[in-house]
Coordinates of C-alpha atoms in Angstrom, one line a residue:
Chain B
M18 CA 71.2 60.2 114.5
N19 CA 68.6 59.2 111.9
K20 CA 69.7 59.3 108.4
P21 CA 67.7 61.9 106.5
H22 CA 67.0 61.9 102.8
A23 CA 69.7 64.0 100.9
S24 CA 67.1 66.2 99.4
N25 CA 66.1 67.6 102.8
T26 CA 69.7 68.8 103.7
I27 CA 72.0 71.6 102.8
L28 CA 75.0 69.3 103.4
Y29 CA 74.9 65.5 103.2
L30 CA 78.0 63.5 103.9
D31 CA 77.4 59.7 103.9
G32 CA 80.0 57.0 104.4
V33 CA 82.9 59.3 103.5
S34 CA 86.4 57.8 103.7
V35 CA 89.7 59.4 102.9
S36 CA 93.1 57.8 103.5
F37 CA 96.6 59.3 103.1
D38 CA 99.2 56.6 102.7
G39 CA 97.2 54.1 104.7
F40 CA 96.2 56.5 107.4
K41 CA 92.4 56.9 107.5
A42 CA 91.8 60.6 108.0
L43 CA 88.1 60.0 107.5
N44 CA 86.6 56.7 108.3
D45 CA 83.0 56.2 107.1
L46 CA 82.0 59.7 108.2
S47 CA 78.3 60.5 108.0
L48 CA 77.1 64.0 108.8
Y49 CA 73.9 65.8 107.8
V50 CA 73.3 69.5 108.1
E51 CA 69.8 70.9 107.6
E52 CA 69.2 74.2 105.8
G53 CA 69.5 77.2 108.0
E54 CA 71.2 75.2 110.7
L55 CA 74.2 76.3 112.9
R56 CA 76.3 73.3 113.6
A57 CA 79.5 73.0 115.6
I58 CA 82.1 70.2 115.1
I59 CA 84.5 69.5 117.9
G60 CA 87.1 66.8 118.3
P61 CA 90.7 66.3 119.3
N62 CA 93.6 67.0 117.0
G63 CA 93.8 64.6 114.1
A64 CA 90.1 63.7 114.4
G65 CA 89.6 64.7 110.7
K66 CA 87.9 68.1 111.0
T67 CA 90.0 69.9 108.5
T68 CA 90.1 66.9 106.1
M69 CA 86.3 67.0 106.2
M70 CA 86.4 70.7 105.2
D71 CA 88.8 69.8 102.4
V72 CA 86.4 67.1 101.1
I73 CA 83.4 69.4 101.1
T74 CA 85.3 72.2 99.4
G75 CA 86.9 70.0 96.7
K76 CA 90.5 70.2 97.9
T77 CA 90.5 66.5 98.6
R78 CA 88.7 63.8 96.8
P79 CA 87.1 61.1 99.0
D80 CA 88.0 57.5 98.4
K81 CA 84.3 56.6 98.8
G82 CA 81.1 58.0 100.1
D83 CA 78.6 60.7 99.1
V84 CA 79.1 64.4 99.5
I85 CA 75.9 66.2 98.4
F86 CA 75.1 69.9 98.6
N87 CA 71.8 71.6 98.6
G88 CA 69.8 68.3 98.2
G89 CA 71.3 67.2 94.9
V90 CA 74.7 68.5 93.8
D91 CA 77.5 65.9 94.0
L92 CA 80.5 67.8 95.3
T93 CA 83.0 65.0 94.6
Q94 CA 82.9 65.8 90.9
L95 CA 83.7 69.5 91.2
D96 CA 86.8 71.6 91.9
E97 CA 87.4 74.3 94.5
A98 CA 86.3 77.2 92.3
A99 CA 83.1 75.5 91.1
I100 CA 82.2 74.6 94.7
A101 CA 82.8 78.1 95.9
N102 CA 80.7 79.5 93.1
L103 CA 77.8 77.1 94.0
G104 CA 77.6 78.9 97.3
I105 CA 80.0 77.3 99.8
G106 CA 82.3 79.7 101.6
R107 CA 85.2 78.5 103.6
K108 CA 87.2 80.3 106.3
F109 CA 90.6 78.7 107.0
Q110 CA 92.1 77.7 110.3
K111 CA 94.9 80.2 109.9
P112 CA 93.4 83.5 108.9
T113 CA 94.2 83.9 105.2
V114 CA 93.6 87.3 103.8
F115 CA 95.3 89.1 100.9
E116 CA 97.9 90.9 102.9
N117 CA 99.1 93.3 100.2
H118 CA 95.6 94.5 99.4
T119 CA 93.6 96.9 101.5
V120 CA 90.7 95.7 103.6
F121 CA 88.3 97.2 101.1
D122 CA 90.0 95.4 98.2
N123 CA 89.9 92.1 100.1
L124 CA 86.1 92.4 100.4
E125 CA 85.8 93.6 96.8
L126 CA 87.7 90.5 95.5
A127 CA 85.3 88.3 97.5
L128 CA 82.3 90.0 96.0
K129 CA 79.9 87.5 94.5
G130 CA 80.1 87.0 90.7
H131 CA 82.6 88.5 88.3
R132 CA 85.0 85.5 88.4
R133 CA 86.1 85.4 84.8
P134 CA 89.3 87.1 83.7
Q135 CA 87.6 89.0 80.8
S136 CA 84.9 90.5 83.1
S137 CA 87.4 91.4 85.8
L138 CA 89.7 93.2 83.4
F139 CA 87.0 95.8 82.7
F140 CA 85.2 95.6 86.1
R141 CA 83.8 98.6 87.7
L142 CA 82.2 98.7 91.1
S143 CA 78.5 99.7 91.0
G144 CA 77.0 101.9 93.7
E145 CA 75.0 98.9 95.0
Q146 CA 78.2 96.8 95.3
Q147 CA 80.0 99.7 97.0
Y148 CA 77.0 99.9 99.4
R149 CA 77.2 96.2 100.2
I150 CA 81.0 96.4 100.9
N151 CA 80.4 99.3 103.3
E152 CA 77.6 97.3 104.9
V153 CA 79.9 94.3 105.5
L154 CA 82.7 96.7 106.7
G155 CA 80.2 97.8 109.4
I156 CA 79.2 94.2 110.3
I157 CA 82.8 93.2 110.8
A158 CA 83.8 96.5 112.5
L159 CA 86.5 97.4 110.1
T160 CA 85.1 100.6 108.6
D161 CA 87.7 102.8 110.2
V162 CA 90.6 100.7 108.8
H163 CA 89.1 100.0 105.3
M164 CA 92.1 101.7 103.5
M165 CA 94.7 99.9 105.6
Q166 CA 96.7 96.9 104.1
A167 CA 95.2 93.7 105.4
G168 CA 98.6 92.5 106.4
S169 CA 98.8 95.2 109.1
L170 CA 95.6 94.2 110.8
S171 CA 95.7 92.4 114.2
H172 CA 95.1 88.7 114.3
G173 CA 91.5 89.1 115.5
Q174 CA 90.8 91.7 112.8
K175 CA 92.1 89.3 110.1
Q176 CA 89.8 86.6 111.4
W177 CA 86.9 89.0 111.1
L178 CA 88.0 90.2 107.7
E179 CA 88.0 86.7 106.5
I180 CA 84.4 86.2 107.8
G181 CA 83.6 89.4 106.0
M182 CA 85.0 88.0 102.8
L183 CA 82.7 85.0 103.3
L184 CA 79.7 87.3 103.7
M185 CA 80.7 89.1 100.4
Q186 CA 80.5 85.7 98.6
D187 CA 76.9 85.5 99.8
P188 CA 77.1 81.7 100.3
D189 CA 74.3 79.4 101.3
L190 CA 76.7 77.4 103.5
L191 CA 79.6 78.7 105.5
L192 CA 82.4 76.4 106.7
V193 CA 84.3 78.2 109.5
D194 CA 87.5 76.6 110.8
E195 CA 88.5 77.8 114.3
P196 CA 87.2 81.3 114.0
V197 CA 88.2 82.4 117.5
A198 CA 91.7 80.9 117.6
G199 CA 94.0 83.6 119.1
M200 CA 91.1 86.0 119.9
T201 CA 90.6 87.8 123.2
D202 CA 87.6 86.9 125.3
A203 CA 85.7 90.0 124.2
E204 CA 86.4 89.2 120.5
T205 CA 85.3 85.6 121.0
E206 CA 82.0 86.7 122.5
A207 CA 81.4 89.1 119.6
T208 CA 82.3 86.4 117.1
A209 CA 79.7 84.1 118.6
V210 CA 77.1 86.8 118.3
L211 CA 78.1 87.5 114.7
L212 CA 78.0 83.8 113.7
K213 CA 74.6 83.3 115.3
D214 CA 73.4 86.3 113.4
I215 CA 74.7 85.0 110.1
A216 CA 73.1 81.6 110.9
K217 CA 69.7 83.3 110.8
T218 CA 69.9 83.5 107.0
R219 CA 72.4 80.8 106.1
S220 CA 73.7 77.4 107.2
V221 CA 76.9 77.6 109.1
V222 CA 79.3 74.8 110.2
V223 CA 81.8 75.8 112.7
V224 CA 84.9 73.7 113.7
E225 CA 86.2 74.8 117.1
H226 CA 88.3 73.7 120.0
D227 CA 87.2 76.4 122.4
M228 CA 84.4 74.9 124.6
V229 CA 83.2 78.2 126.0
F230 CA 82.8 79.4 122.5
V231 CA 80.9 76.3 121.4
K232 CA 78.7 76.6 124.4
S233 CA 77.8 80.2 123.5
L234 CA 76.8 79.1 120.0
D235 CA 74.1 77.1 121.6
C236 CA 73.6 74.6 118.8
R237 CA 73.9 71.0 117.8
V238 CA 77.3 69.5 118.2
N239 CA 79.1 66.7 116.5
V240 CA 82.1 65.1 118.1
L241 CA 84.6 63.7 115.6
H242 CA 87.1 61.1 116.6
E243 CA 89.4 59.1 114.4
G244 CA 87.6 60.2 111.2
S245 CA 84.1 59.4 112.2
V246 CA 81.3 60.9 114.3
L247 CA 81.4 59.7 117.8
A248 CA 78.4 61.6 119.2
E249 CA 75.8 64.1 118.2
G250 CA 73.5 66.3 120.2
S251 CA 73.5 69.5 122.2
L252 CA 76.8 70.3 123.9
D253 CA 75.4 69.2 127.3
V254 CA 74.3 65.9 126.0
V255 CA 77.6 65.1 124.3
Q256 CA 79.5 66.2 127.3
Q257 CA 77.7 63.5 129.3
N258 CA 78.6 60.8 126.7
E259 CA 81.1 58.3 128.2
Q260 CA 83.0 57.7 125.0
V261 CA 83.4 61.5 124.5
I262 CA 84.7 62.0 128.0
E263 CA 87.2 59.3 127.4
V264 CA 88.6 60.4 124.1
Y265 CA 88.3 64.1 124.3
L266 CA 87.0 65.9 127.3
G267 CA 88.5 63.8 130.0
R268 CA 92.1 64.0 128.8
Chain X
M9 CA 88.4 101.2 93.8
T10 CA 89.6 104.3 92.0
H11 CA 87.8 104.8 88.7
Q12 CA 90.0 107.6 87.4
P13 CA 91.2 107.3 83.8
L14 CA 94.5 105.5 83.4
L15 CA 96.5 108.6 82.5
L16 CA 95.2 110.6 85.4
R17 CA 96.3 107.8 87.8
I18 CA 99.8 107.8 86.3
V19 CA 100.1 111.6 86.4
K20 CA 99.8 111.4 90.2
E21 CA 102.9 109.2 90.4
P22 CA 106.1 111.2 90.1
M23 CA 108.3 108.1 89.5
A24 CA 106.1 106.9 86.6
V25 CA 105.7 110.4 85.2
S26 CA 109.5 111.0 85.3
L27 CA 110.3 107.7 83.6
L28 CA 107.7 107.9 80.9
S29 CA 108.6 111.5 80.1
V30 CA 112.3 110.6 79.8
L31 CA 111.4 107.8 77.5
I32 CA 109.1 109.9 75.3
L33 CA 111.5 112.7 75.3
A34 CA 114.3 110.4 74.3
A35 CA 112.2 108.8 71.6
F36 CA 112.1 112.2 69.8
L37 CA 115.3 113.8 71.0
V38 CA 117.9 111.0 70.4
P39 CA 116.9 110.5 66.7
M40 CA 116.9 114.3 66.2
L41 CA 120.3 114.8 67.8
N42 CA 121.6 112.0 65.6
L43 CA 120.0 113.0 62.3
M44 CA 120.0 116.8 62.4
L45 CA 123.3 117.7 64.0
P46 CA 126.6 117.5 62.2
S47 CA 128.8 114.7 63.5
D48 CA 131.4 117.2 64.9
S49 CA 128.8 118.9 67.1
A50 CA 129.1 118.3 70.9
F51 CA 125.5 117.3 71.1
H52 CA 125.6 114.9 68.2
V53 CA 124.6 111.3 69.2
P54 CA 126.6 108.8 67.1
S55 CA 124.6 106.1 65.3
Y56 CA 126.2 103.3 67.2
V57 CA 124.9 104.9 70.4
V58 CA 121.4 105.2 69.0
T59 CA 121.4 101.4 68.2
L60 CA 122.9 100.5 71.5
L61 CA 120.3 102.5 73.4
G62 CA 117.6 101.0 71.2
K63 CA 118.9 97.5 72.2
Y64 CA 118.7 98.4 75.9
L65 CA 115.1 99.6 75.4
T66 CA 114.1 96.2 73.9
Y67 CA 115.6 94.6 77.0
A68 CA 113.5 97.0 79.1
L69 CA 110.4 95.8 77.4
L70 CA 111.5 92.2 78.0
A71 CA 112.1 92.9 81.7
L72 CA 108.6 94.5 81.9
S73 CA 107.1 91.3 80.5
V74 CA 108.9 89.2 83.1
D75 CA 107.8 91.5 85.8
L76 CA 104.2 91.2 84.9
V77 CA 104.2 87.4 85.5
W78 CA 106.8 87.3 88.3
G79 CA 106.3 90.5 90.2
Y80 CA 102.6 90.5 90.0
C81 CA 101.5 86.9 89.7
G82 CA 104.4 85.1 91.3
I83 CA 105.2 83.0 88.3
L84 CA 109.0 82.9 88.2
S85 CA 109.5 82.2 84.5
L86 CA 113.1 81.3 83.7
G87 CA 112.2 80.8 80.0
H88 CA 111.1 84.2 78.8
G89 CA 114.2 84.5 76.6
A90 CA 112.4 81.9 74.5
F91 CA 109.5 84.2 73.7
F92 CA 111.9 87.0 73.0
A93 CA 113.9 84.8 70.6
L94 CA 110.8 83.5 68.8
G95 CA 109.6 87.1 68.2
G96 CA 113.1 87.8 67.0
Y97 CA 113.1 84.8 64.6
A98 CA 109.8 85.8 63.1
M99 CA 111.3 89.2 62.4
G100 CA 114.5 87.6 61.2
M101 CA 112.6 85.4 58.7
Y102 CA 110.9 88.4 57.2
M103 CA 114.2 90.1 56.8
M104 CA 115.7 87.0 55.3
R105 CA 113.0 87.0 52.7
Q106 CA 113.7 90.6 52.0
I107 CA 117.2 89.8 50.9
G108 CA 115.8 88.2 47.8
D109 CA 118.5 87.6 45.2
R110 CA 121.0 89.8 47.0
G111 CA 122.5 86.9 49.0
V112 CA 125.9 85.4 48.4
Y113 CA 124.4 82.7 46.1
G114 CA 122.0 85.1 44.4
N115 CA 119.1 82.7 44.8
A116 CA 115.9 84.6 44.9
E117 CA 113.9 81.6 46.0
L118 CA 115.9 80.4 49.0
P119 CA 117.9 82.0 51.8
D120 CA 121.7 81.4 51.6
F121 CA 121.8 78.8 54.3
M122 CA 119.3 76.7 52.5
V123 CA 121.2 76.9 49.3
F124 CA 124.3 75.9 51.2
L125 CA 122.5 72.9 52.6
N126 CA 121.3 71.9 49.1
W127 CA 117.7 72.4 49.9
Q128 CA 115.5 72.6 46.8
E129 CA 112.5 74.4 48.0
L130 CA 111.3 76.7 50.8
P131 CA 109.9 74.8 53.8
W132 CA 106.1 75.4 54.3
Y133 CA 106.6 77.2 57.5
W134 CA 108.6 79.9 55.7
Y135 CA 105.6 80.7 53.5
G136 CA 104.1 84.1 54.1
F137 CA 107.2 85.6 55.6
D138 CA 107.7 87.7 52.5
S139 CA 104.8 89.7 53.7
F140 CA 105.5 92.3 56.4
G141 CA 102.0 92.1 57.8
F142 CA 102.1 88.3 58.1
A143 CA 105.5 88.4 59.8
M144 CA 104.3 91.0 62.3
L145 CA 101.3 88.8 63.0
M146 CA 103.7 85.9 63.7
V147 CA 105.8 88.0 66.0
V148 CA 102.8 88.2 68.3
L149 CA 101.2 84.9 67.5
V150 CA 104.0 82.4 67.8
P151 CA 105.2 83.4 71.3
G152 CA 101.6 84.0 72.4
L153 CA 100.5 80.6 71.2
L154 CA 103.5 78.8 72.7
A155 CA 102.8 80.5 76.1
F156 CA 99.2 79.6 75.8
V157 CA 99.7 75.9 75.1
F158 CA 102.6 75.6 77.6
G159 CA 100.6 77.5 80.3
W160 CA 97.5 75.6 79.6
F161 CA 99.1 72.3 80.6
A162 CA 101.3 73.7 83.3
F163 CA 98.7 75.8 85.1
R164 CA 95.9 73.2 84.8
S165 CA 98.2 70.6 86.3
R166 CA 98.9 73.2 89.1
V167 CA 102.6 73.2 88.6
T168 CA 103.8 76.1 90.7
G169 CA 106.9 77.6 92.3
V170 CA 110.3 76.1 91.6
Y171 CA 108.9 73.3 89.5
L172 CA 107.3 75.7 87.1
S173 CA 110.6 77.7 86.9
I174 CA 112.4 74.4 86.1
I175 CA 110.0 73.5 83.3
T176 CA 110.2 77.0 81.8
Q177 CA 113.9 76.6 81.8
A178 CA 113.6 73.2 80.1
M179 CA 111.3 74.7 77.5
T180 CA 113.9 77.3 76.4
Y181 CA 116.7 74.7 76.5
A182 CA 114.7 72.3 74.3
L183 CA 114.1 75.2 71.9
L184 CA 117.8 76.0 72.0
L185 CA 118.7 72.4 71.0
A186 CA 116.0 72.3 68.3
F187 CA 117.1 75.6 66.7
F188 CA 120.7 74.4 66.7
R189 CA 119.7 71.7 64.2
N190 CA 120.3 72.6 60.6
D191 CA 117.3 70.5 59.4
M192 CA 115.0 72.7 61.5
G193 CA 115.3 75.2 58.7
F194 CA 116.2 78.2 60.8
G195 CA 119.8 78.5 59.9
G196 CA 121.1 76.2 62.6
N197 CA 124.1 77.3 64.7
N198 CA 124.6 80.5 62.7
G199 CA 121.0 81.6 62.8
L200 CA 119.7 84.3 60.5
T201 CA 121.8 87.3 59.5
D202 CA 123.1 89.5 56.6
F203 CA 119.8 91.3 56.7
K204 CA 119.5 94.1 54.2
D205 CA 116.3 96.1 54.7
I206 CA 112.8 96.4 56.1
L207 CA 110.0 97.5 53.8
G208 CA 112.7 98.6 51.3
F209 CA 114.5 100.9 53.8
G210 CA 118.1 99.9 54.3
L211 CA 118.9 98.5 57.8
Q212 CA 122.3 100.3 58.0
T213 CA 120.9 103.8 57.2
D214 CA 120.8 106.3 60.0
G215 CA 117.2 106.9 59.3
M216 CA 116.3 103.3 59.9
R217 CA 118.4 103.1 63.1
A218 CA 116.7 106.2 64.4
T219 CA 113.3 104.8 63.5
L220 CA 114.0 101.5 65.3
F221 CA 115.1 103.4 68.3
F222 CA 112.0 105.5 68.3
L223 CA 109.8 102.4 67.9
S224 CA 111.6 100.7 70.8
A225 CA 111.2 103.7 73.1
M226 CA 107.5 103.9 72.2
A227 CA 107.1 100.2 72.6
V228 CA 108.4 100.5 76.2
V229 CA 105.9 103.3 76.9
T230 CA 103.0 101.4 75.3
G231 CA 104.1 98.2 77.2
Y232 CA 104.1 100.2 80.4
L233 CA 100.6 101.5 79.7
V234 CA 99.3 98.0 78.8
C235 CA 100.8 96.5 82.0
R236 CA 99.5 99.4 84.0
F237 CA 96.0 99.0 82.7
I238 CA 96.2 95.3 83.6
V239 CA 97.6 95.6 87.1
D240 CA 95.3 98.5 88.0
S241 CA 92.2 96.5 87.0
R242 CA 90.3 94.1 89.2
L243 CA 92.1 91.4 87.2
G244 CA 95.4 92.9 88.5
R245 CA 94.2 92.6 92.0
V246 CA 93.2 89.0 91.4
I247 CA 96.7 88.1 90.1
V248 CA 98.3 89.7 93.1
A249 CA 95.9 87.7 95.3
I250 CA 97.0 84.6 93.5
R251 CA 100.7 85.5 94.1
D252 CA 100.1 86.0 97.8
A253 CA 97.5 83.3 98.6
E254 CA 96.8 81.1 95.7
S255 CA 94.5 78.6 97.4
R256 CA 92.5 81.3 99.1
T257 CA 91.8 82.8 95.7
R258 CA 90.7 79.4 94.5
F259 CA 88.3 79.0 97.4
L260 CA 86.9 82.4 96.6
G261 CA 85.7 80.9 93.3
Y262 CA 88.4 82.2 91.0
R263 CA 89.8 79.8 88.3
V264 CA 93.4 80.6 89.1
E265 CA 94.7 78.8 86.0
Y266 CA 92.8 81.1 83.6
Y267 CA 94.2 84.2 85.3
K268 CA 97.7 82.8 85.1
L269 CA 97.2 81.8 81.5
F270 CA 96.1 85.3 80.6
V271 CA 99.0 87.2 82.1
F272 CA 101.5 84.5 80.9
T273 CA 100.2 84.9 77.3
V274 CA 100.2 88.7 77.4
S275 CA 103.7 88.7 78.8
A276 CA 104.9 86.3 76.1
V277 CA 103.5 88.6 73.4
L278 CA 105.3 91.6 74.9
A279 CA 108.5 89.6 75.0
G280 CA 108.0 88.6 71.4
I281 CA 107.6 92.2 70.3
A282 CA 110.7 93.1 72.2
G283 CA 112.6 90.4 70.3
A284 CA 111.3 91.6 67.0
L285 CA 112.6 95.1 67.7
Y286 CA 115.9 93.7 69.0
V287 CA 116.9 91.6 66.0
P288 CA 117.0 94.4 63.3
Q289 CA 119.1 96.5 65.7
V290 CA 121.7 93.9 66.4
G291 CA 121.5 92.4 62.9
I292 CA 121.5 88.8 63.9
I293 CA 119.3 86.1 65.6
N294 CA 120.8 82.8 66.5
P295 CA 120.0 79.9 68.9
S296 CA 122.1 81.4 71.7
E297 CA 119.2 83.7 72.4
F298 CA 117.4 80.7 73.7
S299 CA 120.2 79.9 76.2
P300 CA 118.9 79.4 79.8
A301 CA 121.5 81.9 81.1
N302 CA 119.8 84.7 79.1
S303 CA 116.5 84.1 80.7
I304 CA 118.1 84.1 84.1
E305 CA 119.8 87.4 83.4
I306 CA 116.4 89.0 82.7
V307 CA 115.3 87.9 86.1
I308 CA 118.3 89.7 87.6
W309 CA 117.4 92.9 85.8
V310 CA 113.9 92.7 87.2
A311 CA 115.1 91.8 90.8
L312 CA 117.6 94.7 90.8
G313 CA 115.2 97.3 89.4
G314 CA 112.3 96.2 91.6
R315 CA 109.8 93.6 90.9
G316 CA 106.1 94.3 91.5
S317 CA 106.5 97.8 90.3
L318 CA 106.4 98.7 86.6
T319 CA 109.1 101.3 86.7
G320 CA 111.6 99.0 88.4
P321 CA 112.2 96.5 85.7
I322 CA 112.6 99.2 83.1
I323 CA 115.2 100.9 85.2
G324 CA 116.9 97.6 86.1
A325 CA 117.2 96.5 82.5
L326 CA 118.7 99.9 81.5
V327 CA 121.1 100.1 84.4
V328 CA 122.4 96.5 84.2
N329 CA 122.8 96.5 80.5
Y330 CA 124.6 99.8 80.5
A331 CA 126.9 98.4 83.2
K332 CA 127.3 95.3 81.1
S333 CA 128.4 97.3 78.0
Y334 CA 130.8 99.3 80.1
F335 CA 132.4 96.6 82.1
T336 CA 132.6 94.0 79.4
G337 CA 134.7 96.6 77.6
A338 CA 136.7 97.9 80.6
L339 CA 137.1 94.7 82.7
P340 CA 135.7 91.8 80.7
E341 CA 136.9 89.1 83.1
V342 CA 135.0 90.5 86.1
W343 CA 131.6 91.1 84.6
L344 CA 130.0 87.7 85.3
F345 CA 131.2 88.0 88.9
M346 CA 129.7 91.4 89.2
L347 CA 126.4 90.1 87.7
G348 CA 126.3 87.3 90.2
G349 CA 127.2 89.7 93.0
L350 CA 124.5 92.1 91.9
F351 CA 121.9 89.3 92.1
I352 CA 123.0 88.3 95.6
F353 CA 123.2 91.9 96.7
S354 CA 119.7 92.8 95.5
T355 CA 118.2 89.6 97.0
L356 CA 119.8 90.3 100.4
F357 CA 119.7 94.1 100.6
L358 CA 117.2 95.4 98.0
P359 CA 114.2 93.1 98.3
K360 CA 112.1 95.8 96.5
G361 CA 114.9 96.6 94.1
L362 CA 116.4 100.0 93.3
V363 CA 113.0 101.8 93.0
G364 CA 112.0 100.4 96.4
T365 CA 115.1 101.7 98.3
K366 CA 114.1 104.1 101.0
A367 CA 116.1 107.0 99.6
I368 CA 114.4 106.8 96.2
S369 CA 110.9 106.0 97.3
D370 CA 111.0 108.7 100.0
A371 CA 112.1 111.3 97.5
F372 CA 109.3 110.3 95.1
E373 CA 106.7 110.0 97.9
E374 CA 107.4 113.6 98.9
Q375 CA 106.9 114.7 95.3
R376 CA 103.7 112.7 95.2
L377 CA 102.3 114.3 98.3
R378 CA 103.3 117.7 97.1
L379 CA 101.5 117.1 93.8
A380 CA 98.4 115.7 95.5
K381 CA 98.2 118.7 97.8
F382 CA 98.5 120.9 94.7
L383 CA 95.7 119.0 92.9
R384 CA 93.3 118.6 95.8
P385 CA 94.2 121.3 98.4
Y386 CA 90.9 120.9 100.4
D387 CA 91.6 117.3 101.3
Y388 CA 94.8 118.4 103.1
A389 CA 93.5 121.5 104.8
E390 CA 93.3 119.7 108.2
G391 CA 96.9 118.5 107.8
G392 CA 95.6 115.0 107.3
E393 CA 97.0 112.5 104.9
G394 CA 94.0 112.5 102.5
R395 CA 94.0 109.9 99.8

């Protein structure tokens, strides 16, 4: 795990610590993701995976450490909206879509740009944007239900809709928290294919528990434990690691 | 995703069409029946009824303003009575200045209550209220500005939910206490009253009462159209998104506080206009309008009528206030129990309010489909739902 220069990375976390009432959620965490990389993060409950996502997306300020995006933007100084508009999209652990809006409107709201109130008051969808929404509807296989309320979708469909919303944002970096939780095997497989496809053009960080899924992603893996990185490498390599077996896999 | 003009969208909704037609029809018909028919005619509408209905309509506009922030953006304001009262005070100040030397003390420079308090000159913040235009500007500006400043601090600090409700309640209570003080210069406990006229037309004349009724009805219609334009726009979809999943909206890159600030300010302006129409019809404005209980009552109207729909709060305000007039006359001691009961009832059994009850929404849905089939027969040829 050589420390690269920040300017060569899409995401650079160095020596990041966060504590809540004395509990160290992140403890000197260092993690570097290269541009265009697909990266999986695994770790037992309480390892700090979600806190790490919160730090990157501006929800939680780190006590110390550097969080740098795209080789030079200091994320610790920005709020959630600013970070999202820089090009970091986040999918939550629990699928969070706008339940009272249609699938189509969910995607439309995620459409890149047009974030100011005055422009959204008089906003009209252009043909090009409509085309893009239809394209994404196809990618996430929700074309047939695009007029349905998002609240009436199945759990797996909501997960996909949320990934679709990420795509509409057109981010450079996607943070995906447990995308296959509650999915059937077939859906899990399809999700792996989708994420690998997305990773061809963007950087993707996936947090996941499901080992079969992580294996099918076939990418570098970081194991988090007690707020810092325990091991890094391919899944096969980290699975051989004594410490990893002890804290996580061997339970 | 529909880009049809606003009016075309409304025409397709029987409930909105019915309500707006009734309002517009009433705006013309009620004044005509009052002014043109002799008072012994069976169809004559007495002047006191005109004024009473006009008062209900200003409440309907107020309910609409609360619904915009609560029903659509999830901001439960328990202080909207304050914006209503401020609009009312601005109107009241204009009418006080119109009294001129016709007051009890005959002082052309100062309103009666200032003479009574031995004030020598008009406080600076009363300047300009001789002018109708300036006063109307203040009707909009004062509530709008207060909402903007209040919202700026509250929404930036991410005060939400019950905490926000509590501070809105505190805001209106603070204003209540302030306006009670004689040295604030707004008439203290007694408020502003003894109004004579607006733009030279006597307030007690039938013509003026009918005009105020007309303006109130049209204000509700205009308020509906403004709110409808907002909630049908993309901005409207964003505020509903904020209501349902605030942090998701933030992570999509929306500055939630700006959106909240926008709807909160627009809503306060609507409430201020409602207050300005209310005061000349009831003839008085005093600090009791700021009382926290008033603001809570508005929420009951909206909850009963149906929040998150624009027709609901209008109907709720009219129904509850009609019931209030009736029962405070017939059974005065039970009214407050009924009001409390109504709130509990609507919370438990009518989560979508009167307009959301199955019987009513089904009836209108049937009308809507029939209308849609009439307008676009080809879409329905296969027996499909169309859209």
